[in-house]
Amino acid sequence: MKPRPIPAAARPSDESLQALAEAIASLQDAGEVVAFLRDLCTPAELEAMVDRWAVVPLLLRGVPYREIYELTGVSVTTIGRVARTLERGAGGYALAIGRCARPSARNTR
């Protein structure tokens, strides 16, 4: 399928995206972020984000796409999209995963 350009009206403005980022950054802990995300996103949107995030550490460890699919149930297409974003994106995945790896930034079980 040929990609279609996203109409300008459908894209978030830089100001709107910045406002959303500031709202998320203002939250105090993971529990508050979860509450915000549950209010902001549909269950399907939230599931898509959770799926993408689950794939990141596996890709960084070099796990093959098929194995990631078997472990997570996330489609190979989505896995590929996340891999491309890790390589050519804005660096947000790497930044977040680096901070989550620090003991002070996560709950240890």
Tab-separated table of C-alpha atoms in Angstrom:
chain	number	residue	atom	x	y	z
A	1	MET	CA	0.000	0.000	0.000
A	2	LYS	CA	1.344	3.395	-0.978
A	3	PRO	CA	1.734	5.763	1.976
A	4	ARG	CA	-0.569	8.751	1.843
A	5	PRO	CA	0.528	12.135	3.111
A	6	ILE	CA	-1.176	13.114	6.326
A	7	PRO	CA	-3.260	16.267	5.845
A	8	ALA	CA	-1.852	19.192	7.808
A	9	ALA	CA	-5.108	19.474	9.761
A	10	ALA	CA	-4.702	15.879	10.994
A	11	ARG	CA	-1.147	16.413	12.285
A	12	PRO	CA	-0.665	17.854	15.754
A	13	SER	CA	0.797	21.339	15.739
A	14	ASP	CA	4.157	21.842	17.407
A	15	GLU	CA	2.386	23.888	20.080
A	16	SER	CA	-0.179	21.162	20.744
A	17	LEU	CA	2.484	18.465	20.923
A	18	GLN	CA	4.559	20.627	23.269
A	19	ALA	CA	1.519	21.196	25.509
A	20	LEU	CA	0.888	17.440	25.682
A	21	ALA	CA	4.562	16.779	26.456
A	22	GLU	CA	4.465	19.364	29.241
A	23	ALA	CA	1.330	17.774	30.699
A	24	ILE	CA	3.021	14.366	30.771
A	25	ALA	CA	6.236	15.828	32.202
A	26	SER	CA	4.228	17.480	35.000
A	27	LEU	CA	3.039	14.137	36.337
A	28	GLN	CA	4.773	12.974	39.510
A	29	ASP	CA	5.064	9.202	39.137
A	30	ALA	CA	4.208	6.192	37.000
A	31	GLY	CA	0.792	5.840	38.647
A	32	GLU	CA	-0.180	9.351	37.605
A	33	VAL	CA	1.072	8.708	34.075
A	34	VAL	CA	-1.026	5.525	33.876
A	35	ALA	CA	-4.126	7.431	35.010
A	36	PHE	CA	-3.459	10.162	32.443
A	37	LEU	CA	-2.886	7.661	29.623
A	38	ARG	CA	-6.070	5.742	30.495
A	39	ASP	CA	-8.026	9.000	30.303
A	40	LEU	CA	-6.300	10.214	27.138
A	41	CYS	CA	-6.201	7.053	25.021
A	42	THR	CA	-8.706	4.512	23.821
A	43	PRO	CA	-7.989	0.930	24.931
A	44	ALA	CA	-6.753	0.157	21.393
A	45	GLU	CA	-4.397	3.171	21.378
A	46	LEU	CA	-3.044	2.221	24.775
A	47	GLU	CA	-2.546	-1.390	23.677
A	48	ALA	CA	-0.647	-0.214	20.582
A	49	MET	CA	1.681	1.934	22.696
A	50	VAL	CA	2.234	-0.853	25.229
A	51	ASP	CA	3.017	-3.279	22.390
A	52	ARG	CA	5.577	-0.909	20.870
A	53	TRP	CA	7.230	-0.292	24.209
A	54	ALA	CA	7.413	-4.043	24.975
A	55	VAL	CA	9.350	-4.575	21.742
A	56	VAL	CA	12.046	-1.945	22.419
A	57	PRO	CA	14.202	-3.835	24.961
A	58	LEU	CA	13.984	-7.020	22.912
A	59	LEU	CA	15.183	-5.233	19.773
A	60	LEU	CA	18.004	-3.601	21.717
A	61	ARG	CA	19.096	-7.069	22.890
A	62	GLY	CA	19.151	-8.242	19.273
A	63	VAL	CA	16.261	-10.687	19.561
A	64	PRO	CA	15.083	-11.718	16.063
A	65	TYR	CA	11.733	-10.348	14.874
A	66	ARG	CA	10.081	-13.795	14.728
A	67	GLU	CA	11.133	-14.563	18.280
A	68	ILE	CA	9.817	-11.189	19.460
A	69	TYR	CA	6.517	-12.014	17.741
A	70	GLU	CA	6.395	-15.401	19.487
A	71	LEU	CA	7.181	-13.839	22.875
A	72	THR	CA	4.844	-10.851	22.642
A	73	GLY	CA	2.269	-11.478	19.922
A	74	VAL	CA	3.188	-8.098	18.424
A	75	SER	CA	3.050	-8.195	14.624
A	76	VAL	CA	6.272	-8.363	12.641
A	77	THR	CA	5.139	-5.174	10.862
A	78	THR	CA	4.923	-3.300	14.171
A	79	ILE	CA	8.246	-4.759	15.289
A	80	GLY	CA	9.832	-3.486	12.072
A	81	ARG	CA	8.296	-0.048	12.560
A	82	VAL	CA	9.712	0.150	16.088
A	83	ALA	CA	13.120	-1.014	14.831
A	84	ARG	CA	13.156	1.721	12.169
A	85	THR	CA	12.195	4.307	14.768
A	86	LEU	CA	14.994	3.109	17.048
A	87	GLU	CA	17.436	3.597	14.178
A	88	ARG	CA	16.110	6.811	12.628
A	89	GLY	CA	13.675	8.334	15.092
A	90	ALA	CA	14.026	11.270	17.464
A	91	GLY	CA	15.878	9.236	20.110
A	92	GLY	CA	13.013	9.086	22.584
A	93	TYR	CA	12.966	5.293	22.903
A	94	ALA	CA	16.694	5.181	23.695
A	95	LEU	CA	16.411	8.028	26.174
A	96	ALA	CA	13.497	6.419	28.024
A	97	ILE	CA	14.956	2.917	28.047
A	98	GLY	CA	18.226	4.311	29.393
A	99	ARG	CA	16.438	6.018	32.242
A	100	CYS	CA	14.248	2.996	32.987
A	101	ALA	CA	17.389	0.863	33.310
A	102	ARG	CA	18.587	2.919	36.263
A	103	PRO	CA	17.546	1.325	39.578
A	104	SER	CA	16.252	4.648	40.943
A	105	ALA	CA	13.977	5.113	37.937
A	106	ARG	CA	12.030	1.871	38.204
A	107	ASN	CA	10.393	-0.377	40.724
A	108	THR	CA	12.470	-3.475	41.380
A	109	ARG	CA	10.579	-6.680	42.009
